[in-house]
Amino acid sequence: MTGQLLSSPLRCFLSDALEFGFPSPGISVTIRVTAGGGLLKSGEDFVNEMVVATDQDGYVEALWQMGTAGLPQQVQFICEGLVASPVTFNATSAPN
């Protein structure tokens, strides 16, 4: 719903190579709202872009607050130099 955080975070896994799949901890990932006017929760603040490092298991996640109702919403996880970058999440925000 518009203006509310999703109940679960967006989450991506970064690995060293497609054929091995070992976790890649400590990799910086830019997480950016690219459509719909939503926001990401960073600590106590809400921002439209942030940089987060993967955890010890290779995961990076973000809490997403939906933007304007009825508009397509989009967030991208961007890691320069990775084959599968960016990873894009799409949604449509419903009115409250």
PDB file of C-alpha atoms in Angstrom:
ATOM      1  CA  MET A   1       0.000   0.000   0.000  1.00  0.00           C
ATOM      2  CA  THR A   2       1.020   3.577  -0.611  1.00  0.00           C
ATOM      3  CA  GLY A   3       3.273   5.041   2.075  1.00  0.00           C
ATOM      4  CA  GLN A   4       3.713   1.770   3.957  1.00  0.00           C
ATOM      5  CA  LEU A   5       6.767  -0.457   4.209  1.00  0.00           C
ATOM      6  CA  LEU A   6       6.465  -3.858   2.595  1.00  0.00           C
ATOM      7  CA  SER A   7       6.185  -6.598   5.214  1.00  0.00           C
ATOM      8  CA  SER A   8       9.388  -8.275   3.978  1.00  0.00           C
ATOM      9  CA  PRO A   9      12.602  -6.677   2.722  1.00  0.00           C
ATOM     10  CA  LEU A  10      13.831  -6.900  -0.856  1.00  0.00           C
ATOM     11  CA  ARG A  11      16.793  -9.284  -0.781  1.00  0.00           C
ATOM     12  CA  CYS A  12      19.599 -10.314  -3.159  1.00  0.00           C
ATOM     13  CA  PHE A  13      22.396 -12.858  -2.924  1.00  0.00           C
ATOM     14  CA  LEU A  14      25.850 -12.144  -4.363  1.00  0.00           C
ATOM     15  CA  SER A  15      28.151 -15.041  -5.155  1.00  0.00           C
ATOM     16  CA  ASP A  16      31.696 -15.314  -6.474  1.00  0.00           C
ATOM     17  CA  ALA A  17      30.791 -17.079  -9.713  1.00  0.00           C
ATOM     18  CA  LEU A  18      27.713 -18.633 -11.276  1.00  0.00           C
ATOM     19  CA  GLU A  19      29.176 -22.146 -11.309  1.00  0.00           C
ATOM     20  CA  PHE A  20      30.365 -22.153  -7.663  1.00  0.00           C
ATOM     21  CA  GLY A  21      27.914 -19.902  -5.823  1.00  0.00           C
ATOM     22  CA  PHE A  22      30.083 -19.115  -2.794  1.00  0.00           C
ATOM     23  CA  PRO A  23      28.827 -16.062  -0.837  1.00  0.00           C
ATOM     24  CA  SER A  24      30.579 -12.724  -1.436  1.00  0.00           C
ATOM     25  CA  PRO A  25      30.592 -10.775   1.855  1.00  0.00           C
ATOM     26  CA  GLY A  26      31.435  -7.069   2.102  1.00  0.00           C
ATOM     27  CA  ILE A  27      30.513  -6.104  -1.474  1.00  0.00           C
ATOM     28  CA  SER A  28      29.003  -2.605  -1.841  1.00  0.00           C
ATOM     29  CA  VAL A  29      25.618  -2.528  -3.563  1.00  0.00           C
ATOM     30  CA  THR A  30      23.776   0.639  -4.563  1.00  0.00           C
ATOM     31  CA  ILE A  31      20.045   0.293  -3.930  1.00  0.00           C
ATOM     32  CA  ARG A  32      17.968   2.899  -5.771  1.00  0.00           C
ATOM     33  CA  VAL A  33      14.281   3.728  -6.258  1.00  0.00           C
ATOM     34  CA  THR A  34      13.990   4.173 -10.031  1.00  0.00           C
ATOM     35  CA  ALA A  35      10.225   4.646 -10.494  1.00  0.00           C
ATOM     36  CA  GLY A  36       7.059   5.441  -8.545  1.00  0.00           C
ATOM     37  CA  GLY A  37       8.407   7.829  -5.917  1.00  0.00           C
ATOM     38  CA  GLY A  38       8.821   5.236  -3.162  1.00  0.00           C
ATOM     39  CA  LEU A  39      11.513   5.318  -0.485  1.00  0.00           C
ATOM     40  CA  LEU A  40      14.009   2.973   1.174  1.00  0.00           C
ATOM     41  CA  LYS A  41      14.479   2.767   4.933  1.00  0.00           C
ATOM     42  CA  SER A  42      18.049   3.474   5.994  1.00  0.00           C
ATOM     43  CA  GLY A  43      18.304   3.355   9.786  1.00  0.00           C
ATOM     44  CA  GLU A  44      15.686   5.839  10.986  1.00  0.00           C
ATOM     45  CA  ASP A  45      15.689   7.773   7.686  1.00  0.00           C
ATOM     46  CA  PHE A  46      13.871   7.293   4.397  1.00  0.00           C
ATOM     47  CA  VAL A  47      15.953   7.839   1.252  1.00  0.00           C
ATOM     48  CA  ASN A  48      15.675   7.190  -2.489  1.00  0.00           C
ATOM     49  CA  GLU A  49      19.189   5.732  -2.746  1.00  0.00           C
ATOM     50  CA  MET A  50      21.639   4.052  -0.388  1.00  0.00           C
ATOM     51  CA  VAL A  51      24.769   1.924  -0.459  1.00  0.00           C
ATOM     52  CA  VAL A  52      24.749  -1.286   1.594  1.00  0.00           C
ATOM     53  CA  ALA A  53      27.415  -3.991   1.944  1.00  0.00           C
ATOM     54  CA  THR A  54      26.548  -7.675   1.632  1.00  0.00           C
ATOM     55  CA  ASP A  55      26.519  -9.542   4.944  1.00  0.00           C
ATOM     56  CA  GLN A  56      28.777 -12.493   5.845  1.00  0.00           C
ATOM     57  CA  ASP A  57      26.436 -14.831   3.925  1.00  0.00           C
ATOM     58  CA  GLY A  58      26.481 -12.697   0.743  1.00  0.00           C
ATOM     59  CA  TYR A  59      23.014 -11.158   1.180  1.00  0.00           C
ATOM     60  CA  VAL A  60      22.005  -7.523   0.899  1.00  0.00           C
ATOM     61  CA  GLU A  61      18.514  -6.261   1.672  1.00  0.00           C
ATOM     62  CA  ALA A  62      16.390  -3.129   1.861  1.00  0.00           C
ATOM     63  CA  LEU A  63      13.023  -2.171   3.298  1.00  0.00           C
ATOM     64  CA  TRP A  64      10.852  -0.524   0.616  1.00  0.00           C
ATOM     65  CA  GLN A  65       8.054   1.984   1.202  1.00  0.00           C
ATOM     66  CA  MET A  66       5.664   2.211  -1.748  1.00  0.00           C
ATOM     67  CA  GLY A  67       5.173   5.505  -3.587  1.00  0.00           C
ATOM     68  CA  THR A  68       2.222   7.026  -5.462  1.00  0.00           C
ATOM     69  CA  ALA A  69      -0.819   4.760  -5.749  1.00  0.00           C
ATOM     70  CA  GLY A  70      -1.489   3.238  -9.151  1.00  0.00           C
ATOM     71  CA  LEU A  71       1.941   4.050 -10.561  1.00  0.00           C
ATOM     72  CA  PRO A  72       4.505   1.399 -11.456  1.00  0.00           C
ATOM     73  CA  GLN A  73       7.083   1.091  -8.668  1.00  0.00           C
ATOM     74  CA  GLN A  74      10.666  -0.005  -9.196  1.00  0.00           C
ATOM     75  CA  VAL A  75      13.827  -0.540  -7.138  1.00  0.00           C
ATOM     76  CA  GLN A  76      17.192  -1.647  -8.491  1.00  0.00           C
ATOM     77  CA  PHE A  77      20.128  -3.318  -6.735  1.00  0.00           C
ATOM     78  CA  ILE A  78      23.246  -2.238  -8.649  1.00  0.00           C
ATOM     79  CA  CYS A  79      26.745  -3.674  -8.308  1.00  0.00           C
ATOM     80  CA  GLU A  80      29.145  -2.460 -11.004  1.00  0.00           C
ATOM     81  CA  GLY A  81      30.999  -5.214 -12.806  1.00  0.00           C
ATOM     82  CA  LEU A  82      28.630  -8.065 -11.949  1.00  0.00           C
ATOM     83  CA  VAL A  83      27.064 -10.068 -14.768  1.00  0.00           C
ATOM     84  CA  ALA A  84      23.511  -9.973 -13.365  1.00  0.00           C
ATOM     85  CA  SER A  85      23.550  -6.290 -12.339  1.00  0.00           C
ATOM     86  CA  PRO A  86      21.205  -4.564 -11.952  1.00  0.00           C
ATOM     87  CA  VAL A  87      18.575  -6.715 -10.270  1.00  0.00           C
ATOM     88  CA  THR A  88      15.174  -5.045 -10.654  1.00  0.00           C
ATOM     89  CA  PHE A  89      12.120  -5.341  -8.411  1.00  0.00           C
ATOM     90  CA  ASN A  90       8.759  -4.162  -9.818  1.00  0.00           C
ATOM     91  CA  ALA A  91       5.402  -3.613  -8.121  1.00  0.00           C
ATOM     92  CA  THR A  92       2.237  -1.511  -8.326  1.00  0.00           C
ATOM     93  CA  SER A  93       1.132   0.432  -5.289  1.00  0.00           C
ATOM     94  CA  ALA A  94      -2.536   0.131  -4.288  1.00  0.00           C
ATOM     95  CA  PRO A  95      -4.472   2.965  -2.619  1.00  0.00           C
ATOM     96  CA  ASN A  96      -4.881   2.724   1.172  1.00  0.00           C
TER      97      ASN A  96
END
